[in-house]
Tab-separated table of C-alpha atoms and ligand atoms in Angstrom:
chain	number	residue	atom	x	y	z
A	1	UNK	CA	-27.408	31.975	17.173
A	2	UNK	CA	-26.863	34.181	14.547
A	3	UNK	CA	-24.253	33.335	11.598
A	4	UNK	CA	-23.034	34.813	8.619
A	5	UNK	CA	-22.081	32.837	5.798
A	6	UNK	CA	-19.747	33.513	3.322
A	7	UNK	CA	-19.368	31.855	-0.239
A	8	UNK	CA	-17.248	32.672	-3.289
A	9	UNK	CA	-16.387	29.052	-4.821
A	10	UNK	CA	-17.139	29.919	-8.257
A	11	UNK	CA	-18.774	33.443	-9.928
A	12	UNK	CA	-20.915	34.341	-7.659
A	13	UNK	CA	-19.668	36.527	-4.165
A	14	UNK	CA	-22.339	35.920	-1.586
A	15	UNK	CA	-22.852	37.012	2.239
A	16	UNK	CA	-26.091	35.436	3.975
A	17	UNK	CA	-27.523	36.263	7.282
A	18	UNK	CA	-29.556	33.190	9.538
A	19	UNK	CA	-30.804	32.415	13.116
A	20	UNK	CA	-31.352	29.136	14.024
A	21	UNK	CA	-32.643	28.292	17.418
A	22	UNK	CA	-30.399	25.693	19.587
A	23	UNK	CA	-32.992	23.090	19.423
A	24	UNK	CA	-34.499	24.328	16.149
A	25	UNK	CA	-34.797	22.208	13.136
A	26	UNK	CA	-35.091	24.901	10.955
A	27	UNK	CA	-33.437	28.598	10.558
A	28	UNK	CA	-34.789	31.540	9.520
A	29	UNK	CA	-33.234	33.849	7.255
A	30	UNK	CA	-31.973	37.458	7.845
A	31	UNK	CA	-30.699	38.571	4.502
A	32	UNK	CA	-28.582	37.527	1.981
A	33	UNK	CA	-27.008	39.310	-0.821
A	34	UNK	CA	-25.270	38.176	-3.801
A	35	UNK	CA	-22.787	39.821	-7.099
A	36	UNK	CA	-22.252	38.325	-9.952
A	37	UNK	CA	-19.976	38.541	-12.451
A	38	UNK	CA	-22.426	36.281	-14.554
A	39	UNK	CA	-22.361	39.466	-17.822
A	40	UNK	CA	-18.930	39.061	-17.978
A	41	UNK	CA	-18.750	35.445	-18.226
A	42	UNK	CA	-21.522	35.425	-20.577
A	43	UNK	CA	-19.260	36.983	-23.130
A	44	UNK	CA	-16.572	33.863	-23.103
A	45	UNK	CA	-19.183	31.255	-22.768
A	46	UNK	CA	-18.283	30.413	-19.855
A	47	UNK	CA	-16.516	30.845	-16.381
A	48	UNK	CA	-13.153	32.286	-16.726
A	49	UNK	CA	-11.550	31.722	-13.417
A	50	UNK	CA	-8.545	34.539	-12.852
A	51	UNK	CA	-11.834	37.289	-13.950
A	52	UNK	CA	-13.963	35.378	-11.306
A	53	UNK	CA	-11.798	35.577	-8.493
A	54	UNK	CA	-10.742	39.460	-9.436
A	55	UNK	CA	-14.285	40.448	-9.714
A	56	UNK	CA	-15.011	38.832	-6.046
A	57	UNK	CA	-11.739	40.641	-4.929
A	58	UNK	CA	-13.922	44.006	-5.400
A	59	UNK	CA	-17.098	42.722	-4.442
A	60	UNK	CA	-16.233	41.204	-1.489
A	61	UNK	CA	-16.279	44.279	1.469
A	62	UNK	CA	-19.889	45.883	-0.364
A	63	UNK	CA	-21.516	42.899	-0.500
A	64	UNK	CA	-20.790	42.124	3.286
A	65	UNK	CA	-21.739	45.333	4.449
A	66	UNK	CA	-24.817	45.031	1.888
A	67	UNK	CA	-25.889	42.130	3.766
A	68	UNK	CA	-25.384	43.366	7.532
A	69	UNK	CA	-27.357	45.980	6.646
A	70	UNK	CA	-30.215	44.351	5.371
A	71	UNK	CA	-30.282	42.454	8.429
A	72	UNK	CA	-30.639	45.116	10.730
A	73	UNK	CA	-27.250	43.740	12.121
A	74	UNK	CA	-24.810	46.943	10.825
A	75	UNK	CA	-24.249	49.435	12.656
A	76	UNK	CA	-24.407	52.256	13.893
A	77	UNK	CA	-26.376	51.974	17.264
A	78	UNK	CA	-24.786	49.094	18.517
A	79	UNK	CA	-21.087	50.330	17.487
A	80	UNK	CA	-19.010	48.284	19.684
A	81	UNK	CA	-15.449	49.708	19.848
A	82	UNK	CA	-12.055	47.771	20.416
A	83	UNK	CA	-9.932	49.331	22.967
A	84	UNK	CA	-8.816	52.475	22.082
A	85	UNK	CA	-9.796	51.946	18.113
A	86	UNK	CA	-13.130	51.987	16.193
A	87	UNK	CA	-13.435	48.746	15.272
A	88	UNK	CA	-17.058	47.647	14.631
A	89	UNK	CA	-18.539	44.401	15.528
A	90	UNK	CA	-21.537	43.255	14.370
A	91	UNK	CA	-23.879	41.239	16.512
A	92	UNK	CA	-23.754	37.992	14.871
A	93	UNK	CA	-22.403	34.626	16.968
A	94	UNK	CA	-20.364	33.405	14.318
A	95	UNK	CA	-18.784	33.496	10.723
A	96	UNK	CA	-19.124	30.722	8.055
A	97	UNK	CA	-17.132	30.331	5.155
A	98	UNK	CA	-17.300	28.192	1.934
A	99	UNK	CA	-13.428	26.413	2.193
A	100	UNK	CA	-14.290	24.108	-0.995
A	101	UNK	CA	-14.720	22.329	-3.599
A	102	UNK	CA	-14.403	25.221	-6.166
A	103	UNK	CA	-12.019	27.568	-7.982
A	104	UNK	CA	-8.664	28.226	-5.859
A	105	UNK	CA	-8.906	32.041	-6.630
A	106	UNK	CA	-12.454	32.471	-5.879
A	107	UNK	CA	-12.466	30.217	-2.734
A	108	UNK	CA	-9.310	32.266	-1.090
A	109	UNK	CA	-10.670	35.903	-1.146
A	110	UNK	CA	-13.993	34.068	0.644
A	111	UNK	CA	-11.451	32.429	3.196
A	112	UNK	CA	-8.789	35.243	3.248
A	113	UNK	CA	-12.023	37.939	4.171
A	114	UNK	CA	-13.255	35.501	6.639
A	115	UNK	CA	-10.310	34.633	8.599
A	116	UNK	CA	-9.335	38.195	8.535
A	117	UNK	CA	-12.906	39.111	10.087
A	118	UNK	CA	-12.620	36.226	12.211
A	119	UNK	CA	-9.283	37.470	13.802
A	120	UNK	CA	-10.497	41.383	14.431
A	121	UNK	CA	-14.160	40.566	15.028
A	122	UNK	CA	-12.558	38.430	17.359
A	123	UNK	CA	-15.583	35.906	16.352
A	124	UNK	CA	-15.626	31.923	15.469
A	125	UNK	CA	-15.108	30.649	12.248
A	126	UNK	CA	-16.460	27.334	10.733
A	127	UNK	CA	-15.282	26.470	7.444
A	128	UNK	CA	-17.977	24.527	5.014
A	129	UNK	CA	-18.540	22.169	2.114
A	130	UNK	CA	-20.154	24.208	-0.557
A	131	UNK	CA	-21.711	20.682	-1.639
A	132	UNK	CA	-23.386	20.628	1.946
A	133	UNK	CA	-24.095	24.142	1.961
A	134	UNK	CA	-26.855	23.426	-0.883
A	135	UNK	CA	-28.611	20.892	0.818
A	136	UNK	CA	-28.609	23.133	3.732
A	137	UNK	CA	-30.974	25.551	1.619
A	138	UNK	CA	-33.818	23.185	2.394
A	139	UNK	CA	-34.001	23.761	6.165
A	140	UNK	CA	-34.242	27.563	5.414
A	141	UNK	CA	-37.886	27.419	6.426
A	142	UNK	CA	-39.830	30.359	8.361
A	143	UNK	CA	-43.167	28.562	8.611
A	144	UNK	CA	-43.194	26.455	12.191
A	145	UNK	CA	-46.211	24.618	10.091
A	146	UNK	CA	-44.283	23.463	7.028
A	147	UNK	CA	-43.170	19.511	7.554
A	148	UNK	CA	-40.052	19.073	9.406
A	149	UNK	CA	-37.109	17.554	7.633
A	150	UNK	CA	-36.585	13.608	8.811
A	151	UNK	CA	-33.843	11.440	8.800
A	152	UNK	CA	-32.759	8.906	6.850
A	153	UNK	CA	-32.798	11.556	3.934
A	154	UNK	CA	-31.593	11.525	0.683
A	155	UNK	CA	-30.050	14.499	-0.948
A	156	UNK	CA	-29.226	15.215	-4.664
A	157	UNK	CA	-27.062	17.652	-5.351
A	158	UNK	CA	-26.935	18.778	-8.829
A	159	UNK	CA	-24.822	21.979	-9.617
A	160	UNK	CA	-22.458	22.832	-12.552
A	161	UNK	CA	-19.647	21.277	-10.665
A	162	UNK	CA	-21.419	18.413	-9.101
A	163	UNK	CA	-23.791	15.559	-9.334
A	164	UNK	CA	-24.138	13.452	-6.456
A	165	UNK	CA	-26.351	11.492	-4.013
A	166	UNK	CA	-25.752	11.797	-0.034
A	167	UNK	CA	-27.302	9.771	2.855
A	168	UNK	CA	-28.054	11.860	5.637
A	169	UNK	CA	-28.535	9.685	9.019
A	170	UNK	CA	-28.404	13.047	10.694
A	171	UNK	CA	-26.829	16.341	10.800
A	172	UNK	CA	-23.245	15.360	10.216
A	173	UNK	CA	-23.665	11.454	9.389
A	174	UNK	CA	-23.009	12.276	5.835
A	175	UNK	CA	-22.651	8.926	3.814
A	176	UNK	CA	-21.790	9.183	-0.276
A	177	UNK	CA	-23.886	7.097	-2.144
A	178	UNK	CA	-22.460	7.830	-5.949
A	179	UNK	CA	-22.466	11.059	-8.175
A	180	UNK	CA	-21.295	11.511	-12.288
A	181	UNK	CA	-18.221	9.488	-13.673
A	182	UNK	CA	-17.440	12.909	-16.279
A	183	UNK	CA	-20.499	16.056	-16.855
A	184	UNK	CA	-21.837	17.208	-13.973
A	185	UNK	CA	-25.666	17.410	-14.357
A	186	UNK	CA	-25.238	21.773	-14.926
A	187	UNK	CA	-22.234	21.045	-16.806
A	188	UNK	CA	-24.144	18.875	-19.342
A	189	UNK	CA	-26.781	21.597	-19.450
A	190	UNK	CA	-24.247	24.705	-20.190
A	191	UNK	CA	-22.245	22.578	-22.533
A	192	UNK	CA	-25.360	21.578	-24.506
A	193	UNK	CA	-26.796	24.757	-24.302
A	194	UNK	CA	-23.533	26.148	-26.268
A	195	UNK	CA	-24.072	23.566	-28.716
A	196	UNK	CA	-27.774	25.514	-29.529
A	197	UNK	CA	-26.042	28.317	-29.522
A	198	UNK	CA	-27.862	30.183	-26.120
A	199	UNK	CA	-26.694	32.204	-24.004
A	200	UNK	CA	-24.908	30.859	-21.026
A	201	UNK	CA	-25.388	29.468	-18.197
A	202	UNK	CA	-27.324	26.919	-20.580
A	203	UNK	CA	-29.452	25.543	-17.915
A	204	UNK	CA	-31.451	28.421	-17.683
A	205	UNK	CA	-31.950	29.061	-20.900
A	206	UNK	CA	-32.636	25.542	-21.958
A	207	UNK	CA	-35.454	25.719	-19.661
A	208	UNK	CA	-36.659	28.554	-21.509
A	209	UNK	CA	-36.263	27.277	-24.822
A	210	UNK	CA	-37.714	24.020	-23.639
A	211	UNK	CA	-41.018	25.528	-22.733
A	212	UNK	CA	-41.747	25.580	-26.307
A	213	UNK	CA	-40.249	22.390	-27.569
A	214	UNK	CA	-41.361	18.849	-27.441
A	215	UNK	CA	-39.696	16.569	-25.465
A	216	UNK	CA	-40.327	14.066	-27.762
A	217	UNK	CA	-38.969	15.036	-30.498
A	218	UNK	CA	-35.516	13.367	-30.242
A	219	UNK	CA	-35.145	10.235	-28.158
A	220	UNK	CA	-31.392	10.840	-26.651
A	221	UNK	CA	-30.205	8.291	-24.549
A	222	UNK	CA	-30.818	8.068	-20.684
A	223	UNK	CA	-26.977	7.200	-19.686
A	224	UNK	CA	-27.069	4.863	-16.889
A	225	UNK	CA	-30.556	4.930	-15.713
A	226	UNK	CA	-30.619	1.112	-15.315
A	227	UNK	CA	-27.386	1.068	-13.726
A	228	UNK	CA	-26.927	-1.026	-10.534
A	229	UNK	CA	-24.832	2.120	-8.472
A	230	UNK	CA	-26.060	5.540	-7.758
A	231	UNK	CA	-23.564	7.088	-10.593
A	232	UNK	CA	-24.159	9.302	-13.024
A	233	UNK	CA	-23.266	10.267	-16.589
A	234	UNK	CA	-23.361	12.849	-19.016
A	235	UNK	CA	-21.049	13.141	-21.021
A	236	UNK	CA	-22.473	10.890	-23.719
A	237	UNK	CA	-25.758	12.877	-23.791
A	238	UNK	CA	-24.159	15.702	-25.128
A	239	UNK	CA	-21.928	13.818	-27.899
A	240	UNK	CA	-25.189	12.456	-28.653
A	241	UNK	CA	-26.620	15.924	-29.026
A	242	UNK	CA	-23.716	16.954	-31.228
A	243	UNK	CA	-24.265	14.352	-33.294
A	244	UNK	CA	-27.940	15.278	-33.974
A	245	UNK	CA	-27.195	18.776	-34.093
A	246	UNK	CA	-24.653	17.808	-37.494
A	247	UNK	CA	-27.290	15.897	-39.449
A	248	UNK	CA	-29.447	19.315	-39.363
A	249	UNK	CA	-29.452	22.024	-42.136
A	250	UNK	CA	-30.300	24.560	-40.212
A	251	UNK	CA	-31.073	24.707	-36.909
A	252	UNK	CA	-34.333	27.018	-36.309
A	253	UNK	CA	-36.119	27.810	-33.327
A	254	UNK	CA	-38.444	25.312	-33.400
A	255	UNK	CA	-35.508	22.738	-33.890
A	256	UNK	CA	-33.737	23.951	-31.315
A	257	UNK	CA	-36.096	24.014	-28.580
A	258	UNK	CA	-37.414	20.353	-29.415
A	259	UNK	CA	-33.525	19.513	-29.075
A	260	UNK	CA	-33.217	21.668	-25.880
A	261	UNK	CA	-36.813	20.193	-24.564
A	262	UNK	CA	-35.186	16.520	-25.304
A	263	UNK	CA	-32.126	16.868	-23.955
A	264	UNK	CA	-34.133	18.528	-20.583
A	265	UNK	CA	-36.372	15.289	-20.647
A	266	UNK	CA	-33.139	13.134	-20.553
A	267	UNK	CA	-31.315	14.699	-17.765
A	268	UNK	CA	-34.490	14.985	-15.616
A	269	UNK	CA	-35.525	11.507	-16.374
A	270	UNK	CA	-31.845	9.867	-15.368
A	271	UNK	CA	-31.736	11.973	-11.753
A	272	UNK	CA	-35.516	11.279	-10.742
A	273	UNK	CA	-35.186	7.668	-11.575
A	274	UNK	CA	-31.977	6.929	-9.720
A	275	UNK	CA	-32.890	9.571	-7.164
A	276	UNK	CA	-35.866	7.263	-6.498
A	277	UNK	CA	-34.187	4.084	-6.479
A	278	UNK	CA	-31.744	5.467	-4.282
A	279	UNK	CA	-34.777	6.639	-2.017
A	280	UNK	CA	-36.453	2.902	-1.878
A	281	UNK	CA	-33.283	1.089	-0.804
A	282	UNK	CA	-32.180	3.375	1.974
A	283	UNK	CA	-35.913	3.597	3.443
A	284	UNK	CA	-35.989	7.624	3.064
A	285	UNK	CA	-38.039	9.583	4.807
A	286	UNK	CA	-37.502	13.047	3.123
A	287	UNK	CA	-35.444	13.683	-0.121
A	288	UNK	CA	-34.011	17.013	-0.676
A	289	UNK	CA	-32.871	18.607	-3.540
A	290	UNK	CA	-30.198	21.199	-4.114
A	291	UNK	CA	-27.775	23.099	-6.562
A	292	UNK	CA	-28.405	25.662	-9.039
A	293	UNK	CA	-30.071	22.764	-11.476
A	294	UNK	CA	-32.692	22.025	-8.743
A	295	UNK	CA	-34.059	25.659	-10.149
A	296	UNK	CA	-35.146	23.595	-13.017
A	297	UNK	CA	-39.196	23.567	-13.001
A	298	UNK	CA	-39.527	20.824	-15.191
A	299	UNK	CA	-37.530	18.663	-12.244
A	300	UNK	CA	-39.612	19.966	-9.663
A	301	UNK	CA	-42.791	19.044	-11.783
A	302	UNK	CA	-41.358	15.675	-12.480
A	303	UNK	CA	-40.126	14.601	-9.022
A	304	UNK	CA	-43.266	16.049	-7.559
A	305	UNK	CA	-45.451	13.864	-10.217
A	306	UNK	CA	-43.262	10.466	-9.910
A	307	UNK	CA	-43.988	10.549	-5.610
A	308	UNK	CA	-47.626	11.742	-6.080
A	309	UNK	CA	-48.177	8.597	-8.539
A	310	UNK	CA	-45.789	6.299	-6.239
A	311	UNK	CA	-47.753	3.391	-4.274
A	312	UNK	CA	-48.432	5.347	-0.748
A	313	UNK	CA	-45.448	3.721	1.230
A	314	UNK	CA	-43.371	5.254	-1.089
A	315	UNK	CA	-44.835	8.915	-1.169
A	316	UNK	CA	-41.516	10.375	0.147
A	317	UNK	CA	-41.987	14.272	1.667
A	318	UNK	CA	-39.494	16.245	-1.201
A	319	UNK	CA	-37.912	19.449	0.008
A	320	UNK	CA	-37.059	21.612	-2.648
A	321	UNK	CA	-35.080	24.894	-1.557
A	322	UNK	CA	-36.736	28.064	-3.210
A	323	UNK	CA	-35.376	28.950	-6.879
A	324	UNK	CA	-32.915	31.925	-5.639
A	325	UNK	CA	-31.312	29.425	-2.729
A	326	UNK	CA	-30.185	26.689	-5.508
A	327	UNK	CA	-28.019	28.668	-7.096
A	328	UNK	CA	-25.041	29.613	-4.911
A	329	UNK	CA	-25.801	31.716	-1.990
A	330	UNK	CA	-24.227	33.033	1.484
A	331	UNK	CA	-27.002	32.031	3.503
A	332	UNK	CA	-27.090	28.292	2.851
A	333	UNK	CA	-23.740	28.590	3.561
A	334	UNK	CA	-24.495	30.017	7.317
A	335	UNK	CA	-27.301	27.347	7.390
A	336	UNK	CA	-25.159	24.245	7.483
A	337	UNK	CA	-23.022	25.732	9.744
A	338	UNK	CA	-25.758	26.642	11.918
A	339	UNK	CA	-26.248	22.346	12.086
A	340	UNK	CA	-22.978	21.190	11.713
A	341	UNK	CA	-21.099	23.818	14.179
A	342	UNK	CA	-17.457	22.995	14.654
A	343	UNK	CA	-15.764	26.206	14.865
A	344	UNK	CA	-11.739	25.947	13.949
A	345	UNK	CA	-9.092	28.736	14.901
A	346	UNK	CA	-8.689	30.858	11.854
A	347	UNK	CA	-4.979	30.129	11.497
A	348	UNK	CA	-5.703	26.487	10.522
A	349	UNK	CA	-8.414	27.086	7.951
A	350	UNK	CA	-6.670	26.606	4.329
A	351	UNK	CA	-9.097	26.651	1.114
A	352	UNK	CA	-9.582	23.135	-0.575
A	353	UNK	CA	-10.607	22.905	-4.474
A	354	UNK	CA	-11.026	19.203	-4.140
A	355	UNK	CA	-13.162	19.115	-0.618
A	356	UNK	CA	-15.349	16.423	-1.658
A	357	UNK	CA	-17.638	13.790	0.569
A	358	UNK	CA	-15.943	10.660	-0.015
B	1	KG4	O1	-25.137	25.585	-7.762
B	1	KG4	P1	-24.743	26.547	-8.820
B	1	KG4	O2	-25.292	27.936	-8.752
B	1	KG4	O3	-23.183	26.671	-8.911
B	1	KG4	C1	-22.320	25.588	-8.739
B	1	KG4	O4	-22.090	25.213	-7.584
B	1	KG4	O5	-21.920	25.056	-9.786
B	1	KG4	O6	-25.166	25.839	-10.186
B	1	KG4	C2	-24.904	26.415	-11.423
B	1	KG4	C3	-25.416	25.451	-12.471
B	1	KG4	C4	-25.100	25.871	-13.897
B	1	KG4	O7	-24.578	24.752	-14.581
B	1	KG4	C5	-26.453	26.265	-14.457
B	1	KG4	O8	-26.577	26.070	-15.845
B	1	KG4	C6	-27.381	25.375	-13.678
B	1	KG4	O9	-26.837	25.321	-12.376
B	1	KG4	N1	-28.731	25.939	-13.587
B	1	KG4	C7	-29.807	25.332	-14.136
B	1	KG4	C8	-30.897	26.207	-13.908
B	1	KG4	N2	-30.436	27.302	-13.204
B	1	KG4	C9	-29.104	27.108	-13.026
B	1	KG4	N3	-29.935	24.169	-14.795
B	1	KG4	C10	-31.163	23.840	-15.243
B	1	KG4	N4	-32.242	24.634	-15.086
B	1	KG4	C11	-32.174	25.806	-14.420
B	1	KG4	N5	-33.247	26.576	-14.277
B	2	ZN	ZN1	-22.999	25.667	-6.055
């Protein structure tokens, strides 16, 4: 089966080719393609949400095309025609769509296109959690020799919306487990990044400033690391950061990366531990990681480190998604889809800012 995924919940616009095998536990990727608006943003500091959504408005079309055609998939040999018209179909099974969470502008010209396609391609449509979607990026997996994903699994999800732990019993038998009171986990990251003054997103380039930093150098609390739940918090990190950032003269380089590098530690330290925790109660046998945060090397290295040095029960396989499919992406969009397929008629999909697990 061959599905095309569609996501536009925040900046980025996004089309993503896979195949996936009826019985197959993993899919295999065709193409994906994504536009950003990211410059334009990076001159307010942030996302502004009515330039988002106008920017995807134009995007949308090219970067579908763009992807069909790096899959092989558009056109012209196969041109298909509808009755007496010249409407082209492209061989793909079915259409996915990101319906939510996310911005209200950006999410309707993903469902608006798809529904539209959906009605003249005369082809199914299966709207998707954008939160599932990027756990989804870890069964993207062309090697038949890599280990296969097994359930119970534990997924953390850490975007610049969204922090948050999932139980996955299966494909579908989705069970939330806790996720951040206030600051998302990228949220924290971009806001203290505009504290030290780089260029946004921050978590990017606090990773970059970290590398020559020491993580050391200021001990900034770990908010909720003991905590009894699987919740999260940021938002006192980055008051704390503020706070160190006013008792400094003048914040040089070197300052500024052993803030950025100490910050990093923090974060990091607060979603491996619970992440872990998490893991050992629910008897996990794979954790995943996903979201545009997941990028972050330093929590690759560290989650990798903390199971290597875990007693041997508790090595737990981690799936980590590459770095380009944990940041927001069409294809890991078709991918959960592809798992969870439960088409709906086109007339009763709606977008839904506040989709959510729970
Ligand atoms: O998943 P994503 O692309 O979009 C949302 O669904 O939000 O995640 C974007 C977030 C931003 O907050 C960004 O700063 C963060 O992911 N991010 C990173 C890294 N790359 C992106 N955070 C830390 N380290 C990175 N390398
Ligand atoms: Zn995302």
């Amino acid at each position: 089966m061959v599905i095309l995924g569609i996501e536009t919940s925040c900046d980025e616009t996004s089309v993503g080719l896979v195949e996936k095998g009826k019985n197959s536990q993993n899919a295999r990727l065709l193409s994906n393609f994504v536009a950003t608006s990211l410059p334009l943003h990076s001159k307010t500091g942030g996302i502004v949400p009515e330039i988002a959504a106008r920017e995807q408005l134009k995007y949308i079309v090219p970067v579908i095309k763009q992807a069909l055609t790096d899959s092989n998939l558009y056109p012209p040999s196969s041109k298909l025609y509808h009755q007496s018209s010249t409407i082209y179909r492209p061989q793909i099974d079915a259409i996915a769509v990101t319906v939510g969470p996310g911005l209200l502008g950006s999410l309707l010209v993903g469902v608006e296109t798809a529904k539209t396609l959906s009605y003249v391609w005369e082809k199914p449509i299966i709207p998707t959690n954008h939160l599932l979607g990027h756990t989804y990026a870890n069964f993207v997996r062309e090697n038949s020799k890599l280990k296969t994903i097994q359930f119970p699994a534990l997924a953390l999800i850490v975007s610049g919306g969204h922090t948050d732990l999932i139980l996955m019993n299966g494909h579908g038998k989705i069970k939330w487990l806790g996720g951040t009171r206030d600051d998302a986990a990228g949220e924290a990251f971009d806001k203290i990044g505009r504290l030290l003054n780089l260029p946004y997103p921050g978590g990017p380039s606090i990773e970059k400033a970290a590398l020559n930093g020491n993580p050391k150098a200021f001990n900034f609390p770990r908010p909720m690391i003991y905590s009894r739940d699987f919740d999260f918090s940021f938002s006192g990190l980055k008051a704390a950061v503020l706070r160190e950032i006013k008792t400094i003269k003048l914040l040089d380089n070197k300052t500024r990366s052993d803030l950025a590098a100490s910050a990093q530690q923090a974060i990091i330290e607060v979603l491996v531990a619970k992440t872990l925790k998490a893991a050992q109660k629910y008897n996990i046998k794979s954790i995943l990681l996903g979201g545009g945060v997941a990028a972050n090397q330093s929590l690759r290295d560290r989650f990798k480190f903390e199971i290597r040095s875990a007693k041997s029960a508790d090595k737990i396989p981690l799936f980590v998604p590459e770095k380009w499919l944990c940041t927001d992406n069409g294809a890991m969009i078709a991918v959960a889809a592809s798992f969870n397929y439960k088409p709906l008629h086109w007339s009763k999909i709606t977008a839904n800012p506040e989709l959510y697990f729970k």
